[in-house]
PDB file of C-alpha atoms and ligand atoms in Angstrom:
ATOM      1  CA  UNK O   1     140.971  34.123 101.946  1.00 95.00           C
ATOM      2  CA  UNK O   2     138.246  35.253  99.586  1.00 97.00           C
ATOM      3  CA  UNK O   3     136.265  32.368  98.080  1.00 98.00           C
ATOM      4  CA  UNK O   4     134.434  33.686  95.024  1.00 98.00           C
ATOM      5  CA  UNK O   5     131.569  31.702  93.492  1.00 98.00           C
ATOM      6  CA  UNK O   6     130.669  32.545  89.902  1.00 98.00           C
ATOM      7  CA  UNK O   7     127.759  31.292  87.825  1.00 98.00           C
ATOM      8  CA  UNK O   8     124.667  32.422  85.981  1.00 98.00           C
ATOM      9  CA  UNK O   9     121.399  33.079  87.780  1.00 98.00           C
ATOM     10  CA  UNK O  10     120.144  29.746  89.106  1.00 98.00           C
ATOM     11  CA  UNK O  11     123.557  28.076  88.913  1.00 98.00           C
ATOM     12  CA  UNK O  12     123.470  27.369  92.653  1.00 98.00           C
ATOM     13  CA  UNK O  13     125.845  30.041  93.980  1.00 98.00           C
ATOM     14  CA  UNK O  14     123.743  31.006  97.003  1.00 98.00           C
ATOM     15  CA  UNK O  15     122.802  27.405  97.779  1.00 98.00           C
ATOM     16  CA  UNK O  16     126.414  26.193  97.686  1.00 98.00           C
ATOM     17  CA  UNK O  17     127.753  29.312  99.424  1.00 98.00           C
ATOM     18  CA  UNK O  18     125.366  28.705 102.324  1.00 98.00           C
ATOM     19  CA  UNK O  19     126.526  25.113 102.672  1.00 98.00           C
ATOM     20  CA  UNK O  20     130.187  26.152 102.558  1.00 98.00           C
ATOM     21  CA  UNK O  21     129.573  28.911 105.079  1.00 98.00           C
ATOM     22  CA  UNK O  22     127.764  26.627 107.518  1.00 98.00           C
ATOM     23  CA  UNK O  23     130.591  24.116 107.402  1.00 97.00           C
ATOM     24  CA  UNK O  24     133.559  26.497 107.467  1.00 97.00           C
ATOM     25  CA  UNK O  25     132.084  28.805 110.098  1.00 97.00           C
ATOM     26  CA  UNK O  26     132.325  25.965 112.624  1.00 96.00           C
ATOM     27  CA  UNK O  27     136.109  26.232 112.460  1.00 94.00           C
ATOM     28  CA  UNK O  28     136.605  29.822 111.283  1.00 96.00           C
ATOM     29  CA  UNK O  29     134.610  32.415 113.209  1.00 96.00           C
ATOM     30  CA  UNK O  30     136.267  35.170 111.150  1.00 96.00           C
ATOM     31  CA  UNK O  31     134.262  34.189 108.052  1.00 97.00           C
ATOM     32  CA  UNK O  32     131.489  36.211 106.415  1.00 98.00           C
ATOM     33  CA  UNK O  33     129.111  35.348 103.608  1.00 98.00           C
ATOM     34  CA  UNK O  34     128.509  38.072 101.023  1.00 98.00           C
ATOM     35  CA  UNK O  35     125.712  37.376  98.567  1.00 97.00           C
ATOM     36  CA  UNK O  36     125.344  39.643  95.535  1.00 95.00           C
ATOM     37  CA  UNK O  37     121.590  39.930  96.083  1.00 93.00           C
ATOM     38  CA  UNK O  38     121.909  40.818  99.778  1.00 95.00           C
ATOM     39  CA  UNK O  39     124.596  43.365  99.023  1.00 97.00           C
ATOM     40  CA  UNK O  40     122.281  45.188  96.634  1.00 96.00           C
ATOM     41  CA  UNK O  41     119.955  45.659  99.618  1.00 95.00           C
ATOM     42  CA  UNK O  42     122.910  46.819 101.714  1.00 96.00           C
ATOM     43  CA  UNK O  43     123.858  49.507  99.170  1.00 96.00           C
ATOM     44  CA  UNK O  44     120.161  50.442  99.059  1.00 95.00           C
ATOM     45  CA  UNK O  45     120.429  52.608  95.972  1.00 96.00           C
ATOM     46  CA  UNK O  46     118.339  50.615  93.473  1.00 93.00           C
ATOM     47  CA  UNK O  47     121.413  50.023  91.352  1.00 94.00           C
ATOM     48  CA  UNK O  48     119.657  48.075  88.599  1.00 95.00           C
ATOM     49  CA  UNK O  49     121.085  45.401  86.321  1.00 97.00           C
ATOM     50  CA  UNK O  50     122.486  47.209  83.294  1.00 98.00           C
ATOM     51  CA  UNK O  51     126.092  46.432  82.398  1.00 98.00           C
ATOM     52  CA  UNK O  52     127.154  49.790  83.911  1.00 98.00           C
ATOM     53  CA  UNK O  53     125.269  49.068  87.122  1.00 97.00           C
ATOM     54  CA  UNK O  54     126.774  45.606  87.286  1.00 97.00           C
ATOM     55  CA  UNK O  55     130.226  47.123  86.859  1.00 97.00           C
ATOM     56  CA  UNK O  56     129.588  49.484  89.771  1.00 97.00           C
ATOM     57  CA  UNK O  57     128.336  46.561  91.858  1.00 97.00           C
ATOM     58  CA  UNK O  58     131.441  44.547  90.986  1.00 97.00           C
ATOM     59  CA  UNK O  59     133.648  47.483  92.022  1.00 98.00           C
ATOM     60  CA  UNK O  60     131.885  47.701  95.384  1.00 98.00           C
ATOM     61  CA  UNK O  61     131.985  43.983  96.121  1.00 98.00           C
ATOM     62  CA  UNK O  62     135.631  43.564  95.150  1.00 98.00           C
ATOM     63  CA  UNK O  63     136.678  46.558  97.248  1.00 98.00           C
ATOM     64  CA  UNK O  64     134.604  45.389 100.211  1.00 98.00           C
ATOM     65  CA  UNK O  65     136.282  41.988  99.969  1.00 98.00           C
ATOM     66  CA  UNK O  66     139.666  43.696  99.820  1.00 98.00           C
ATOM     67  CA  UNK O  67     138.910  45.507 103.091  1.00 98.00           C
ATOM     68  CA  UNK O  68     137.958  42.192 104.689  1.00 97.00           C
ATOM     69  CA  UNK O  69     140.990  40.420 103.295  1.00 96.00           C
ATOM     70  CA  UNK O  70     143.329  43.138 104.620  1.00 96.00           C
ATOM     71  CA  UNK O  71     141.847  42.608 108.090  1.00 96.00           C
ATOM     72  CA  UNK O  72     142.204  38.842 107.922  1.00 94.00           C
ATOM     73  CA  UNK O  73     138.483  38.286 107.598  1.00 97.00           C
ATOM     74  CA  UNK O  74     137.660  35.372 105.283  1.00 97.00           C
ATOM     75  CA  UNK O  75     134.737  35.850 102.894  1.00 98.00           C
ATOM     76  CA  UNK O  76     132.583  33.715 100.651  1.00 98.00           C
ATOM     77  CA  UNK O  77     131.244  35.907  97.830  1.00 98.00           C
ATOM     78  CA  UNK O  78     128.414  34.587  95.663  1.00 98.00           C
ATOM     79  CA  UNK O  79     128.303  36.935  92.697  1.00 96.00           C
ATOM     80  CA  UNK O  80     127.231  36.448  89.083  1.00 96.00           C
ATOM     81  CA  UNK O  81     130.455  38.177  87.852  1.00 95.00           C
ATOM     82  CA  UNK O  82     130.564  39.164  84.181  1.00 98.00           C
ATOM     83  CA  UNK O  83     133.789  41.178  84.199  1.00 98.00           C
ATOM     84  CA  UNK O  84     137.050  39.320  83.615  1.00 98.00           C
ATOM     85  CA  UNK O  85     138.837  42.565  84.573  1.00 98.00           C
ATOM     86  CA  UNK O  86     137.329  42.482  88.047  1.00 98.00           C
ATOM     87  CA  UNK O  87     138.218  38.816  88.435  1.00 98.00           C
ATOM     88  CA  UNK O  88     141.788  39.722  87.477  1.00 98.00           C
ATOM     89  CA  UNK O  89     141.688  42.613  89.962  1.00 98.00           C
ATOM     90  CA  UNK O  90     140.577  40.191  92.668  1.00 98.00           C
ATOM     91  CA  UNK O  91     143.472  37.890  91.988  1.00 98.00           C
ATOM     92  CA  UNK O  92     145.966  40.771  91.988  1.00 98.00           C
ATOM     93  CA  UNK O  93     144.620  42.545  95.053  1.00 98.00           C
ATOM     94  CA  UNK O  94     143.529  39.876  97.510  1.00 97.00           C
ATOM     95  CA  UNK O  95     146.229  38.224  99.544  1.00 96.00           C
ATOM     96  CA  UNK O  96     144.487  34.941  98.911  1.00 95.00           C
ATOM     97  CA  UNK O  97     141.762  34.231  96.341  1.00 97.00           C
ATOM     98  CA  UNK O  98     139.993  31.023  95.337  1.00 98.00           C
ATOM     99  CA  UNK O  99     137.614  31.306  92.400  1.00 98.00           C
ATOM    100  CA  UNK O 100     134.972  28.667  91.705  1.00 98.00           C
ATOM    101  CA  UNK O 101     132.898  28.534  88.528  1.00 98.00           C
ATOM    102  CA  UNK O 102     129.574  26.677  88.681  1.00 98.00           C
ATOM    103  CA  UNK O 103     129.161  25.866  85.010  1.00 98.00           C
ATOM    104  CA  UNK O 104     125.487  24.892  85.073  1.00 98.00           C
ATOM    105  CA  UNK O 105     124.069  24.422  81.555  1.00 98.00           C
ATOM    106  CA  UNK O 106     121.532  26.937  80.289  1.00 97.00           C
ATOM    107  CA  UNK O 107     118.800  24.324  79.749  1.00 97.00           C
ATOM    108  CA  UNK O 108     119.053  23.387  83.436  1.00 98.00           C
ATOM    109  CA  UNK O 109     118.970  27.049  84.477  1.00 98.00           C
ATOM    110  CA  UNK O 110     115.876  27.623  82.375  1.00 97.00           C
ATOM    111  CA  UNK O 111     114.188  24.565  83.874  1.00 97.00           C
ATOM    112  CA  UNK O 112     114.991  25.743  87.432  1.00 97.00           C
ATOM    113  CA  UNK O 113     114.231  29.408  86.777  1.00 97.00           C
ATOM    114  CA  UNK O 114     113.733  29.997  90.510  1.00 93.00           C
ATOM    115  CA  UNK O 115     113.332  33.743  90.003  1.00 96.00           C
ATOM    116  CA  UNK O 116     111.248  33.444  86.826  1.00 97.00           C
ATOM    117  CA  UNK O 117     113.927  35.496  85.119  1.00 97.00           C
ATOM    118  CA  UNK O 118     114.467  33.376  82.016  1.00 98.00           C
ATOM    119  CA  UNK O 119     110.746  32.916  81.346  1.00 98.00           C
ATOM    120  CA  UNK O 120     110.212  36.643  81.762  1.00 98.00           C
ATOM    121  CA  UNK O 121     113.116  37.407  79.409  1.00 97.00           C
ATOM    122  CA  UNK O 122     111.680  34.946  76.854  1.00 97.00           C
ATOM    123  CA  UNK O 123     108.359  36.832  76.990  1.00 97.00           C
ATOM    124  CA  UNK O 124     110.232  40.083  76.393  1.00 96.00           C
ATOM    125  CA  UNK O 125     109.254  41.378  79.855  1.00 97.00           C
ATOM    126  CA  UNK O 126     112.739  41.535  81.394  1.00 97.00           C
ATOM    127  CA  UNK O 127     115.953  42.758  79.865  1.00 97.00           C
ATOM    128  CA  UNK O 128     119.529  42.889  81.152  1.00 98.00           C
ATOM    129  CA  UNK O 129     119.507  39.151  81.857  1.00 98.00           C
ATOM    130  CA  UNK O 130     122.990  37.642  81.794  1.00 98.00           C
ATOM    131  CA  UNK O 131     123.165  34.688  79.431  1.00 97.00           C
ATOM    132  CA  UNK O 132     120.250  36.110  77.428  1.00 97.00           C
ATOM    133  CA  UNK O 133     120.826  39.728  76.335  1.00 97.00           C
ATOM    134  CA  UNK O 134     123.988  40.344  78.379  1.00 98.00           C
ATOM    135  CA  UNK O 135     126.866  38.058  77.398  1.00 98.00           C
ATOM    136  CA  UNK O 136     128.480  35.879  80.042  1.00 98.00           C
ATOM    137  CA  UNK O 137     132.239  35.545  79.559  1.00 98.00           C
ATOM    138  CA  UNK O 138     133.069  32.131  80.981  1.00 97.00           C
ATOM    139  CA  UNK O 139     135.716  32.508  83.703  1.00 98.00           C
ATOM    140  CA  UNK O 140     138.969  31.467  82.073  1.00 95.00           C
ATOM    141  CA  UNK O 141     141.138  31.244  85.175  1.00 96.00           C
ATOM    142  CA  UNK O 142     138.922  29.758  87.853  1.00 98.00           C
ATOM    143  CA  UNK O 143     140.752  27.694  90.458  1.00 98.00           C
ATOM    144  CA  UNK O 144     137.938  25.169  90.285  1.00 98.00           C
ATOM    145  CA  UNK O 145     135.340  24.704  87.538  1.00 98.00           C
ATOM    146  CA  UNK O 146     132.419  22.433  88.327  1.00 98.00           C
ATOM    147  CA  UNK O 147     130.766  21.310  85.121  1.00 98.00           C
ATOM    148  CA  UNK O 148     129.310  18.288  83.350  1.00 98.00           C
ATOM    149  CA  UNK O 149     127.977  15.552  85.641  1.00 98.00           C
ATOM    150  CA  UNK O 150     129.606  17.158  88.680  1.00 98.00           C
ATOM    151  CA  UNK O 151     127.479  20.307  88.530  1.00 98.00           C
ATOM    152  CA  UNK O 152     124.329  18.149  88.364  1.00 98.00           C
ATOM    153  CA  UNK O 153     125.084  16.510  91.706  1.00 98.00           C
ATOM    154  CA  UNK O 154     123.171  17.451  94.845  1.00 98.00           C
ATOM    155  CA  UNK O 155     124.291  20.779  96.348  1.00 98.00           C
ATOM    156  CA  UNK O 156     125.714  18.956  99.385  1.00 98.00           C
ATOM    157  CA  UNK O 157     127.910  16.798  97.119  1.00 98.00           C
ATOM    158  CA  UNK O 158     129.144  19.869  95.243  1.00 98.00           C
ATOM    159  CA  UNK O 159     129.924  21.635  98.531  1.00 98.00           C
ATOM    160  CA  UNK O 160     131.875  18.575  99.729  1.00 97.00           C
ATOM    161  CA  UNK O 161     133.863  18.577  96.508  1.00 97.00           C
ATOM    162  CA  UNK O 162     134.784  22.223  97.032  1.00 98.00           C
ATOM    163  CA  UNK O 163     135.681  21.707 100.699  1.00 97.00           C
ATOM    164  CA  UNK O 164     138.059  18.908  99.707  1.00 96.00           C
ATOM    165  CA  UNK O 165     140.146  21.142  97.457  1.00 96.00           C
ATOM    166  CA  UNK O 166     140.085  24.447  99.318  1.00 95.00           C
ATOM    167  CA  UNK O 167     143.642  25.534 100.019  1.00 89.00           C
ATOM    168  CA  UNK O 168     145.078  26.382 103.378  1.00 76.00           C
ATOM    169  CA  UNK O 169     144.051  28.251 105.591  1.00 69.00           C
ATOM    170  CA  UNK O 170     140.423  27.291 105.091  1.00 75.00           C
ATOM    171  CA  UNK O 171     140.992  23.668 104.238  1.00 65.00           C
ATOM    172  CA  UNK O 172     138.815  21.378 106.302  1.00 54.00           C
ATOM    173  CA  UNK O 173     140.521  19.234 108.886  1.00 44.00           C
ATOM    174  CA  UNK O 174     138.504  16.122 108.057  1.00 41.00           C
TER     175      UNK O 174
HETATM  176  N1  LIG H   1     123.085  21.225  92.411  1.00 73.74           N
HETATM  177  C1  LIG H   1     121.788  21.512  92.390  1.00 73.74           C
HETATM  178  N2  LIG H   1     120.886  20.573  92.065  1.00 73.74           N
HETATM  179  C2  LIG H   1     119.576  20.851  92.041  1.00 73.74           C
HETATM  180  N3  LIG H   1     119.046  22.053  92.330  1.00 73.74           N
HETATM  181  C3  LIG H   1     119.901  23.027  92.669  1.00 73.74           C
HETATM  182  C4  LIG H   1     121.315  22.815  92.715  1.00 73.74           C
HETATM  183  N4  LIG H   1     121.904  23.981  93.077  1.00 73.74           N
HETATM  184  C5  LIG H   1     120.911  24.871  93.232  1.00 73.74           C
HETATM  185  N5  LIG H   1     119.713  24.303  93.010  1.00 73.74           N
HETATM  186  C6  LIG H   1     118.409  24.970  93.066  1.00 73.74           C
HETATM  187  O1  LIG H   1     118.399  25.926  92.012  1.00 73.74           O
HETATM  188  C7  LIG H   1     117.777  27.124  92.423  1.00 73.74           C
HETATM  189  C8  LIG H   1     118.738  28.273  92.207  1.00 73.74           C
HETATM  190  O2  LIG H   1     119.833  28.152  93.098  1.00 73.74           O
HETATM  191  P1  LIG H   1     120.524  29.439  93.731  1.00 73.74           P
HETATM  192  O3  LIG H   1     119.497  30.403  94.217  1.00 73.74           O
HETATM  193  O4  LIG H   1     121.530  28.953  94.706  1.00 73.74           O
HETATM  194  O5  LIG H   1     121.225  30.055  92.455  1.00 73.74           O
HETATM  195  P2  LIG H   1     122.115  31.376  92.324  1.00 73.74           P
HETATM  196  O6  LIG H   1     123.293  31.001  91.503  1.00 73.74           O
HETATM  197  O7  LIG H   1     122.373  31.952  93.674  1.00 73.74           O
HETATM  198  O8  LIG H   1     121.181  32.312  91.468  1.00 73.74           O
HETATM  199  P3  LIG H   1     121.047  33.927  91.497  1.00 73.74           P
HETATM  200  O9  LIG H   1     122.235  34.477  90.742  1.00 73.74           O
HETATM  201  O10 LIG H   1     119.775  34.195  90.756  1.00 73.74           O
HETATM  202  O11 LIG H   1     121.020  34.376  92.925  1.00 73.74           O
HETATM  203  C9  LIG H   1     117.362  26.931  93.881  1.00 73.74           C
HETATM  204  O12 LIG H   1     115.993  26.572  93.903  1.00 73.74           O
HETATM  205  C10 LIG H   1     118.228  25.773  94.345  1.00 73.74           C
HETATM  206  O13 LIG H   1     117.588  25.022  95.342  1.00 73.74           O
HETATM  207 MG1  LIG H   2     121.883  33.721  94.564  1.00 73.74          MG
END
């Protein structure tokens, strides 16, 4: 199964993905964690963040996940994801796909701003920021959307919520 976490920068994808990974790995050794940021280092080609570059990155990540899925390797992918077409491709091409949207409000993202991205964009120093000068199409077909009060809970509470609804074969036994 490919578990795909979507959300804007600062939404909590990496934080939640880590928690999910640490829990699920105890019972599923054939599980890998693929973080969009780490994968950019893996490709090593200074891809950049334009829409075209993001499309190329999406192509690579989806195809890598497909390879894993075909070999019965489970993956948690934490990827910003701005292309509904790639999300559709995922659903059509993975044997099993569970998409989660962390719908964290923009004012919260700007307050967190862990990478300084939104402040830098506001000063005109950074472009190609999704949610600022690159539109973010909200995932329309996520299997689970975490929004409102739920997305403001502690990361551990959000991870628990996800673990409770994950379908077989990754469903927790507790
Ligand atoms: N539910 C939450 N409540 C409070 N703080 C959170 C929550 N989730 C994440 N954070 C904090 O917000 C910051 C951003 O989280 P994280 O790095 O996981 O986001 P991300 O979606 O992976 O962003 P990026 O796309 O930039 O990698 C971190 O400092 C993290 O500790
Ligand atoms: Mg991250």
